[in-house]
Coordinates of C-alpha atoms and ligand atoms in Angstrom, one line a residue:
M4 CA 11.6 34.6 -42.0
N5 CA 11.3 31.0 -40.7
S6 CA 10.9 30.6 -37.0
P7 CA 13.5 28.2 -35.5
V8 CA 12.3 24.6 -35.1
S9 CA 12.8 23.7 -31.4
T10 CA 13.8 20.1 -30.6
P11 CA 11.4 18.5 -28.1
L12 CA 12.9 17.7 -24.7
R13 CA 13.3 14.2 -23.5
P14 CA 9.9 13.1 -22.1
V15 CA 9.8 12.9 -18.3
I16 CA 7.9 10.3 -16.3
I17 CA 7.5 10.6 -12.6
G18 CA 7.0 7.3 -10.8
A19 CA 8.6 3.9 -11.5
G20 CA 5.6 1.8 -10.5
P21 CA 3.6 -0.3 -12.9
A22 CA 2.2 2.8 -14.7
G23 CA 5.5 4.7 -15.0
V24 CA 7.6 1.6 -16.0
R25 CA 5.2 0.7 -18.8
A26 CA 5.1 4.3 -20.0
A27 CA 8.9 4.5 -20.1
V28 CA 9.3 1.2 -22.0
T29 CA 6.6 2.2 -24.5
L30 CA 8.4 5.4 -25.3
A31 CA 11.7 3.7 -25.5
A32 CA 10.4 1.1 -27.8
A33 CA 9.2 3.9 -30.1
G34 CA 12.8 5.3 -30.2
L35 CA 12.5 8.1 -27.6
R36 CA 14.8 8.5 -24.6
P37 CA 12.6 9.2 -21.6
I38 CA 13.8 10.2 -18.2
L39 CA 12.1 8.1 -15.4
I40 CA 12.3 9.6 -11.9
D41 CA 11.4 7.9 -8.6
E42 CA 12.2 8.6 -5.0
A43 CA 12.6 4.9 -4.5
A44 CA 15.9 3.1 -5.1
R45 CA 14.5 0.5 -7.4
P46 CA 11.5 0.2 -9.8
G47 CA 8.3 -1.5 -8.7
G48 CA 6.2 1.2 -7.1
Q49 CA 4.0 0.3 -4.1
I50 CA 2.6 -3.1 -5.0
Y51 CA 5.9 -4.5 -6.4
R52 CA 8.1 -2.5 -4.0
Q53 CA 11.5 -4.2 -3.9
P54 CA 13.2 -4.9 -0.6
P55 CA 16.5 -3.2 0.1
A56 CA 19.6 -4.8 -1.5
G57 CA 20.8 -7.6 0.7
M58 CA 17.3 -8.8 1.8
T59 CA 16.8 -12.0 0.0
R60 CA 13.1 -13.0 0.4
P61 CA 12.1 -14.4 -3.1
P62 CA 9.4 -12.7 -5.1
E63 CA 7.0 -15.6 -4.4
A64 CA 7.2 -14.8 -0.6
L65 CA 7.0 -11.1 -1.1
Y66 CA 4.3 -10.8 -3.8
G67 CA 2.4 -14.1 -3.7
F68 CA 0.2 -14.5 -6.7
E69 CA 1.7 -11.4 -8.2
A70 CA 5.3 -12.6 -8.3
A71 CA 5.5 -13.0 -12.1
K72 CA 4.1 -9.6 -12.7
A73 CA 6.5 -8.1 -10.1
R74 CA 9.4 -9.8 -11.8
A75 CA 8.2 -8.5 -15.2
I76 CA 8.1 -4.9 -13.9
H77 CA 11.5 -5.2 -12.1
T78 CA 13.2 -6.4 -15.3
A79 CA 11.3 -4.3 -17.9
L80 CA 13.8 -1.4 -17.9
A81 CA 16.9 -3.5 -18.4
P82 CA 16.7 -4.0 -22.2
Y83 CA 16.4 -0.2 -22.6
A84 CA 19.3 0.7 -20.2
G85 CA 21.0 2.9 -22.8
Q86 CA 17.8 4.7 -23.7
I87 CA 15.8 5.2 -20.5
E88 CA 17.6 7.4 -17.9
H89 CA 16.3 6.1 -14.6
R90 CA 16.9 8.6 -11.8
T91 CA 16.5 6.7 -8.6
D92 CA 16.3 8.1 -5.1
T93 CA 15.1 11.4 -6.6
L94 CA 12.2 13.3 -5.2
V95 CA 10.2 15.7 -7.4
W96 CA 9.2 18.3 -4.9
N97 CA 7.8 21.1 -7.1
I98 CA 6.6 21.9 -10.6
E99 CA 6.9 25.5 -11.7
R100 CA 6.9 27.3 -15.0
G101 CA 7.5 24.1 -17.1
A102 CA 10.3 22.7 -14.9
L103 CA 10.6 20.2 -12.1
D104 CA 12.5 20.7 -8.9
L105 CA 14.3 17.5 -8.0
M106 CA 16.1 16.5 -4.8
H107 CA 18.7 13.8 -4.7
R108 CA 21.7 13.0 -2.7
T109 CA 25.3 13.1 -3.9
A110 CA 27.7 10.2 -3.3
D111 CA 28.7 11.7 0.1
G112 CA 25.0 12.1 1.2
Q113 CA 24.6 15.8 0.5
P114 CA 21.0 16.6 -0.5
V115 CA 21.1 18.6 -3.8
S116 CA 18.2 20.3 -5.6
T117 CA 18.3 20.6 -9.4
V118 CA 15.9 21.9 -12.0
L119 CA 14.7 19.8 -15.0
P120 CA 12.7 21.5 -17.7
Y121 CA 10.1 19.4 -19.5
D122 CA 7.7 19.8 -22.4
S123 CA 6.1 16.3 -22.1
L124 CA 5.4 14.9 -18.6
I125 CA 3.7 11.7 -17.5
L126 CA 2.6 11.8 -13.9
A127 CA 2.5 8.2 -12.6
T128 CA 2.7 9.1 -8.9
G129 CA 0.5 6.4 -7.5
A130 CA -1.5 6.5 -4.3
T131 CA -1.2 6.6 -0.5
D132 CA -3.4 5.6 2.4
R133 CA -6.7 7.3 3.0
I134 CA -6.6 8.1 6.7
L135 CA -9.6 8.6 8.9
P136 CA -8.5 8.7 12.5
L137 CA -10.2 7.4 15.6
P138 CA -9.6 8.2 19.2
G139 CA -6.2 6.8 20.3
W140 CA -4.8 6.5 16.8
T141 CA -1.6 8.4 17.6
R142 CA -0.5 5.7 20.0
P143 CA 2.7 3.9 19.0
G144 CA 1.5 0.6 17.5
V145 CA -1.1 2.1 15.1
Y146 CA 0.0 2.2 11.5
T147 CA -1.6 2.9 8.2
L148 CA -2.5 -0.3 6.3
G149 CA 0.0 0.5 3.6
G150 CA 2.6 1.3 6.2
A151 CA 2.0 -2.1 7.8
Q152 CA 2.5 -3.8 4.4
I153 CA 5.6 -1.8 3.6
A154 CA 7.1 -2.9 6.9
L155 CA 6.6 -6.5 5.9
K156 CA 7.5 -6.1 2.2
A157 CA 10.5 -3.7 2.5
Q158 CA 11.8 -4.4 5.9
G159 CA 10.7 -8.0 6.6
C160 CA 9.1 -7.1 9.9
G161 CA 5.6 -6.8 11.3
I162 CA 3.9 -4.0 13.2
G163 CA 3.1 -6.4 16.1
Q164 CA 2.7 -10.0 17.2
R165 CA -1.1 -9.8 17.6
V166 CA -2.5 -7.5 15.0
V167 CA -5.9 -6.1 14.1
F168 CA -6.6 -4.7 10.6
A169 CA -9.4 -2.2 10.6
G170 CA -11.1 0.2 8.3
T171 CA -12.3 -0.9 4.9
G172 CA -11.1 -1.9 1.4
P173 CA -9.7 -5.0 -0.3
L174 CA -6.2 -4.3 1.1
L175 CA -7.6 -5.1 4.6
Y176 CA -8.0 -8.8 3.7
L177 CA -4.8 -9.0 1.5
I178 CA -2.6 -7.6 4.2
A179 CA -4.2 -9.7 7.0
Y180 CA -3.5 -12.7 4.8
Q181 CA 0.1 -11.6 4.2
Y182 CA 0.7 -11.1 7.9
A183 CA -0.9 -14.4 8.9
K184 CA 1.3 -16.2 6.2
A185 CA 4.4 -14.4 7.6
G186 CA 3.6 -15.9 11.1
A187 CA 1.8 -13.0 12.9
T188 CA -1.4 -13.6 14.8
V189 CA -4.2 -11.7 13.1
A190 CA -6.6 -11.0 16.0
A191 CA -9.4 -9.7 13.7
V192 CA -10.2 -8.0 10.5
L193 CA -12.8 -5.2 11.2
D194 CA -14.4 -3.8 8.1
T195 CA -16.7 -0.8 8.4
A196 CA -18.5 -1.6 5.2
P197 CA -21.6 -3.7 5.5
F198 CA -21.4 -7.2 3.9
A199 CA -24.5 -6.4 1.8
N200 CA -22.4 -3.9 -0.1
R201 CA -20.2 -6.6 -1.5
I202 CA -23.2 -8.5 -2.8
R203 CA -24.5 -5.3 -4.4
A204 CA -21.1 -4.8 -6.0
L205 CA -20.9 -8.4 -7.4
P206 CA -22.0 -7.7 -11.0
G207 CA -19.3 -5.0 -11.3
L208 CA -16.7 -7.1 -9.6
L209 CA -17.2 -9.8 -12.2
N210 CA -15.5 -7.4 -14.7
C211 CA -12.2 -8.8 -13.3
P212 CA -13.0 -12.4 -12.3
D213 CA -9.3 -13.2 -11.6
T214 CA -9.0 -10.4 -9.1
L215 CA -12.3 -11.2 -7.5
L216 CA -11.3 -14.9 -7.1
K217 CA -8.1 -13.8 -5.4
G218 CA -10.1 -11.7 -3.0
L219 CA -12.4 -14.6 -2.2
Y220 CA -9.4 -16.8 -1.7
Y221 CA -7.9 -14.4 0.9
T222 CA -11.2 -14.2 2.9
A223 CA -11.7 -18.0 2.7
W224 CA -8.1 -18.6 3.8
L225 CA -8.5 -16.3 6.7
T226 CA -11.8 -17.8 7.8
L227 CA -10.4 -21.4 7.5
H228 CA -7.4 -20.3 9.7
G229 CA -9.7 -19.0 12.4
V230 CA -9.2 -15.3 11.8
P231 CA -12.4 -13.4 12.9
L232 CA -13.7 -11.3 10.0
H233 CA -16.4 -8.7 10.9
S234 CA -18.2 -6.3 8.6
G235 CA -20.5 -3.4 9.2
V236 CA -18.6 -2.4 12.3
I237 CA -18.0 1.0 13.9
L238 CA -14.4 1.6 15.2
R239 CA -14.6 3.3 18.6
E240 CA -11.2 3.7 20.2
V241 CA -7.6 2.4 20.5
A242 CA -6.9 1.7 24.1
G243 CA -3.7 0.9 26.0
P244 CA -1.2 2.1 28.6
E245 CA 0.9 5.1 28.0
G246 CA 2.8 4.8 24.7
A247 CA 1.3 1.4 23.6
V248 CA -1.7 -0.3 22.2
S249 CA -3.4 -3.1 24.1
A250 CA -6.9 -3.3 22.5
L251 CA -9.2 -1.9 19.8
H252 CA -12.8 -1.1 21.0
W253 CA -15.4 -1.4 18.3
R254 CA -19.2 -1.9 17.8
D255 CA -20.4 -4.9 15.8
S256 CA -23.2 -4.8 13.2
H257 CA -25.8 -5.7 15.9
G258 CA -24.8 -2.7 18.0
Q259 CA -22.9 -4.7 20.6
D260 CA -19.7 -3.1 22.0
R261 CA -16.7 -5.3 21.6
E262 CA -13.0 -5.2 22.4
T263 CA -10.2 -7.1 20.7
A264 CA -6.8 -7.4 22.4
C265 CA -3.8 -6.5 20.2
D266 CA -0.4 -4.9 20.2
G267 CA -0.5 -3.5 16.6
I268 CA -3.3 -2.0 14.4
G269 CA -3.2 -1.5 10.7
L270 CA -5.8 1.2 9.8
G271 CA -6.9 2.3 6.4
Y272 CA -10.0 3.3 4.3
G273 CA -8.8 2.4 0.8
L274 CA -6.3 4.6 -1.1
R275 CA -6.1 8.2 -2.2
S276 CA -4.4 9.4 -5.4
E277 CA -1.3 11.4 -5.1
T278 CA -2.3 14.4 -7.1
Q279 CA -0.1 17.3 -5.8
L280 CA 2.2 17.4 -8.8
A281 CA -0.8 17.4 -11.2
D282 CA -2.1 20.4 -9.2
L283 CA 1.2 22.2 -9.3
A284 CA 1.4 21.6 -13.1
G285 CA -1.8 23.5 -13.4
C286 CA -4.2 20.7 -14.3
S287 CA -7.9 21.2 -13.7
F288 CA -9.6 19.0 -11.2
S289 CA -13.1 17.7 -10.5
F290 CA -14.7 16.1 -7.5
N291 CA -15.2 12.4 -7.9
D292 CA -18.2 11.2 -5.8
L293 CA -17.2 7.6 -5.8
H294 CA -13.6 8.1 -4.6
R295 CA -14.8 11.1 -2.5
V296 CA -11.8 13.2 -3.5
W297 CA -10.7 15.7 -6.2
L298 CA -9.0 14.1 -9.2
P299 CA -7.3 15.6 -12.2
D300 CA -9.5 15.9 -15.3
R301 CA -8.3 13.7 -18.1
D302 CA -9.4 12.0 -21.2
A303 CA -9.5 8.2 -21.7
A304 CA -5.8 8.3 -22.7
G305 CA -4.7 10.3 -19.7
R306 CA -4.3 13.7 -21.3
T307 CA -4.9 16.4 -18.7
S308 CA -6.2 19.9 -19.3
V309 CA -2.5 21.1 -19.7
T310 CA -1.0 20.3 -23.1
G311 CA 1.9 17.9 -22.7
V312 CA 0.9 16.7 -19.2
Y313 CA -0.5 13.2 -18.8
V314 CA -1.7 11.2 -15.8
A315 CA -1.6 7.4 -15.5
G316 CA -2.2 4.8 -12.9
D317 CA -3.4 5.2 -9.4
G318 CA -2.4 8.9 -9.4
A319 CA -5.3 9.5 -11.8
G320 CA -7.8 7.5 -9.7
I321 CA -7.4 4.3 -7.9
A322 CA -7.9 1.3 -10.2
G323 CA -5.1 -1.2 -9.2
A324 CA -1.8 -2.4 -10.6
D325 CA -3.0 -4.1 -13.8
A326 CA -5.0 -1.0 -14.7
A327 CA -1.9 1.1 -14.0
E328 CA 0.2 -0.9 -16.4
A329 CA -2.4 -0.4 -19.2
A330 CA -2.9 3.3 -18.4
G331 CA 0.9 3.9 -18.4
E332 CA 1.2 2.4 -21.9
R333 CA -1.9 4.3 -23.1
A334 CA -0.6 7.6 -21.8
A335 CA 2.8 7.0 -23.6
L336 CA 1.0 6.2 -26.8
A337 CA -1.0 9.4 -26.5
L338 CA 2.3 11.3 -26.0
L339 CA 3.7 9.7 -29.1
Q340 CA 0.5 10.6 -31.1
D341 CA 0.7 14.2 -29.8
R342 CA 4.3 14.4 -31.0
G343 CA 3.0 13.4 -34.4
L344 CA 4.7 9.9 -34.3
S345 CA 2.9 6.8 -35.6
V346 CA 1.4 4.4 -33.1
D347 CA -0.4 1.0 -33.3
T348 CA -4.0 2.0 -33.3
A349 CA -5.2 -1.6 -32.8
R350 CA -3.2 -1.7 -29.6
I351 CA -4.9 1.5 -28.5
T352 CA -8.3 -0.1 -29.0
V353 CA -7.2 -3.1 -26.9
L354 CA -5.9 -0.9 -24.1
D355 CA -9.0 1.4 -24.1
R356 CA -11.3 -1.6 -23.7
R357 CA -9.1 -3.0 -21.0
I358 CA -8.9 0.3 -19.1
A359 CA -12.7 0.7 -19.3
R360 CA -13.2 -2.8 -17.8
F361 CA -10.8 -2.0 -15.0
R362 CA -12.7 1.2 -14.3
R363 CA -16.0 -0.7 -14.0
F364 CA -14.2 -3.1 -11.6
S365 CA -12.8 -0.2 -9.6
A366 CA -16.2 1.5 -9.3
A367 CA -17.6 -1.7 -8.0
L368 CA -14.8 -1.9 -5.3
W369 CA -15.8 1.6 -4.1
T370 CA -19.4 0.3 -3.8
A371 CA -18.3 -2.7 -1.9
F372 CA -15.9 -0.8 0.4
P373 CA -17.2 2.8 0.7
V374 CA -15.7 5.5 2.9
P375 CA -18.0 5.4 6.0
A376 CA -20.7 8.1 5.7
G377 CA -21.1 10.1 8.8
W378 CA -17.5 9.3 10.0
A379 CA -17.1 12.9 11.3
Q380 CA -20.2 13.1 13.4
D381 CA -19.2 11.3 16.6
L382 CA -15.6 12.3 17.0
P383 CA -14.6 13.6 20.4
D384 CA -13.3 17.2 20.5
S385 CA -10.1 15.9 22.2
M386 CA -9.0 13.7 19.2
T387 CA -5.9 14.9 17.3
L388 CA -6.7 15.2 13.6
C389 CA -3.5 16.8 12.4
R390 CA -0.4 15.2 13.9
C391 CA 2.1 17.7 12.3
E392 CA 0.5 20.7 13.9
E393 CA -1.2 18.9 16.8
I394 CA -4.7 20.2 15.9
T395 CA -7.7 18.6 17.5
V396 CA -11.2 18.1 16.2
G397 CA -12.4 20.5 18.9
T398 CA -10.1 23.2 17.5
L399 CA -11.5 22.8 14.1
R400 CA -15.1 22.9 15.4
R401 CA -14.4 26.1 17.4
T402 CA -12.8 27.7 14.3
V403 CA -15.8 26.9 12.3
Q404 CA -18.1 28.3 15.0
A405 CA -16.0 31.5 15.4
D406 CA -15.1 32.3 11.9
A407 CA -17.6 30.4 9.7
P408 CA -15.1 29.2 7.0
T409 CA -16.9 27.2 4.3
E410 CA -13.8 26.4 2.3
L411 CA -10.8 24.1 3.3
N412 CA -8.0 26.6 2.5
R413 CA -9.7 29.2 4.6
L414 CA -9.9 26.6 7.5
K415 CA -6.2 26.0 6.9
A416 CA -5.4 29.7 7.2
L417 CA -7.4 30.0 10.4
S418 CA -6.3 26.8 12.1
R419 CA -3.0 25.7 10.5
I420 CA -4.5 22.3 9.5
G421 CA -2.6 21.0 6.5
M422 CA 0.3 23.5 7.0
G423 CA 2.7 21.0 8.6
R424 CA 5.3 18.6 7.3
C425 CA 2.8 16.5 5.4
Q426 CA 1.1 19.5 3.7
G427 CA -2.3 17.9 4.2
R428 CA -1.3 14.5 2.6
M429 CA -2.3 12.7 5.8
C430 CA -4.9 15.0 7.4
G431 CA -6.5 16.7 4.3
V432 CA -9.2 14.1 3.7
A433 CA -10.2 13.9 7.3
A434 CA -10.2 17.7 7.7
A435 CA -12.5 18.0 4.6
E436 CA -14.9 15.5 6.1
V437 CA -15.0 17.4 9.4
L438 CA -15.5 20.8 7.7
A439 CA -18.3 19.4 5.5
H440 CA -20.0 17.9 8.5
E441 CA -19.7 21.0 10.7
T442 CA -21.0 23.3 7.9
G443 CA -23.7 20.9 6.7
R444 CA -22.3 21.1 3.2
P445 CA -21.3 18.2 0.9
V446 CA -17.6 17.5 0.9
S447 CA -17.5 18.3 -2.8
A448 CA -18.5 21.9 -1.9
I449 CA -15.6 22.8 0.4
A450 CA -12.8 22.6 -2.2
R451 CA -9.4 20.9 -1.8
L452 CA -6.2 22.0 -0.1
R453 CA -4.0 23.9 -2.6
P454 CA -0.7 22.1 -2.6
Q455 CA 2.4 24.1 -1.7
P456 CA 6.0 23.1 -2.5
P457 CA 7.8 21.2 -1.2
I458 CA 5.2 18.6 -1.5
K459 CA 7.3 16.3 0.7
P460 CA 9.7 17.5 3.4
L461 CA 13.2 18.4 2.2
P462 CA 16.4 18.3 4.3
A463 CA 17.2 21.7 5.6
A464 CA 20.7 21.3 4.2
T465 CA 19.5 20.9 0.6
I466 CA 21.6 23.1 -1.7
P467 CA 20.6 24.2 -5.2
A468 CA 22.8 22.9 -8.1
D469 CA 23.0 23.8 -11.8
T470 CA 20.0 23.5 -14.1
A471 CA 20.0 20.1 -15.7
G472 CA 18.0 20.4 -18.8
E473 CA 17.9 17.8 -21.5
A474 CA 17.5 18.6 -25.2
T475 CA 17.5 15.4 -27.2
P476 CA 14.3 13.5 -28.0
Ligands
FAD519 C1 1.3 1.3 0.5 C2 0.5 0.6 -0.6 C3 0.5 -0.8 -0.7 C4 -0.2 -1.4 -1.7 N1 -0.2 -2.7 -1.8 C5 -0.9 -3.4 -2.7 C6 -1.0 -4.8 -2.8 O1 -0.4 -5.5 -2.1 N2 -1.7 -5.3 -3.8 C7 -2.4 -4.6 -4.7 O2 -3.1 -5.1 -5.6 N3 -2.3 -3.2 -4.7 C8 -1.6 -2.6 -3.7 N4 -1.6 -1.3 -3.7 C9 -2.2 -0.5 -4.8 C10 -1.2 -0.6 -5.9 O3 0.1 -0.3 -5.4 C11 -1.5 0.2 -7.0 O4 -2.7 -0.1 -7.6 C12 -0.4 0.2 -8.1 O5 0.9 0.0 -7.6 C13 -0.5 1.5 -8.9 O6 0.6 1.6 -9.7 P1 1.1 3.0 -10.1 O7 2.2 2.8 -11.0 O8 0.0 3.9 -10.5 O9 1.6 3.7 -8.7 P2 2.7 3.2 -7.7 O10 2.9 1.7 -7.8 O11 2.2 3.7 -6.4 O12 4.0 3.9 -8.1 C14 4.1 5.3 -7.9 C15 5.6 5.6 -7.8 O13 5.8 7.0 -7.9 C16 6.8 7.4 -7.0 N5 6.5 8.8 -6.7 C17 5.4 9.4 -6.3 N6 5.5 10.7 -6.1 C18 6.8 11.0 -6.4 C19 7.6 12.2 -6.4 N7 7.0 13.4 -6.0 N8 8.9 12.1 -6.7 C20 9.5 10.9 -7.1 N9 8.8 9.8 -7.1 C21 7.5 9.8 -6.8 C22 6.7 6.5 -5.9 O14 7.9 6.4 -5.2 C23 6.2 5.2 -6.5 O15 7.3 4.3 -6.8 C24 -0.9 -0.6 -2.6 C25 -0.9 0.8 -2.6 C26 -0.2 1.4 -1.5 C27 -0.2 2.9 -1.5

């Protein structure tokens, strides 16, 4: 007896940033009818995030050199409106047994949870800030770097009038430039990476000369406009009266203690891939020494260890927006191939070469702007590490001394770190660094926090609705 031939479900893509949009368009161009889900109201992702309807700053003002690329992503879905189902304002909060749990709001604002089965899934979930706190970081006025940029891009406001950008990574300089152009006073850019690292990384950075030139332009522009740029610094403390920021204390590369007056601080150490959904989908992970985090295992096309699940863009490892577009298209082509459909193999060769070049560039960026080694060693016991559960460094140290956990999930069980609203998205990296330092083990040896649904907070009023499966390819 013949077994029934099951019709494949519509492919599902999570994330409508550069990677997800390119994946959706590639599938649609091949005749499929993908479902594209994003918690944002409009496509664009982080870099090309669109302002709310009614805010009329032109793309040139919002995205600078990237305005044309932003426009292209914003308009890419329109020709396939009848084919791509774009579910906006929809959060994927869990993956279980081949189905996604989604939360969206009805027209009258009621949060509703639905279930969407999948058999092919492209995770293009992007990245978020890597946060390494310093004493005083919980004061109002301290923002993550990405948060500072979103305030500017999506709300048209700054985090202060006199702002310091501190930490490391290329976004420090870009966001300082964007703030200065928008009229804020940038009091300083304080980079923990030594300048010599950038020289060392130069050969790798030449893989993407256009991007390198843009970076040089931002630093030259800031210098010409009198913004102090310091590298090789140590960030010491955020100071100020109750409930405010008035200065950042730091040590320069010659060991001199310095202080910069400010009323806002953008803090960040590069980006960290959003990998919780890949984890919940059952993908295997490996520790990446360069990124200093765990990333889903994947082949060059984005196939993970789970059949039918692909990763693309920053969610698979930080490589930037151009790389994300190429990876989104590549993952979609892999999906088509895996469904037995014909694809343009010459295009695959072009994409593979491009992606490999972006990867070399990205590796050089991590060399230029590494996560500061030894960050965990001088932290005061009193510093809050986990804001959700108000857990201090001292609590973690005492837990390690008393119970000798050597693995992060054990530390979580003992101390509640990573159990709060953010589920470790904010504190997980810092907690791993502290545990590694306290136990004298490499950070790769202490595992990663196991994600628990919901991966982002849900309104308590969320009600379950009917299963919303799709059955046509
Ligand atoms: C805050 C921030 C600011 C940045 N600014 C710049 C910049 O100015 N210049 C630059 O070159 N690079 C910037 N980057 C990096 C750049 O955004 C990325 O390299 C690029 O956008 C990666 O594209 P992507 O498609 O992989 O992911 P993203 O553009 O991050 O898109 C991911 C999308 O997935 C959605 N998503 C994630 N999880 C879920 C979920 N569970 N449910 C539903 N939707 C979900 C998100 O809403 C988002 O729209 C920034 C990154 C961040 C985090």
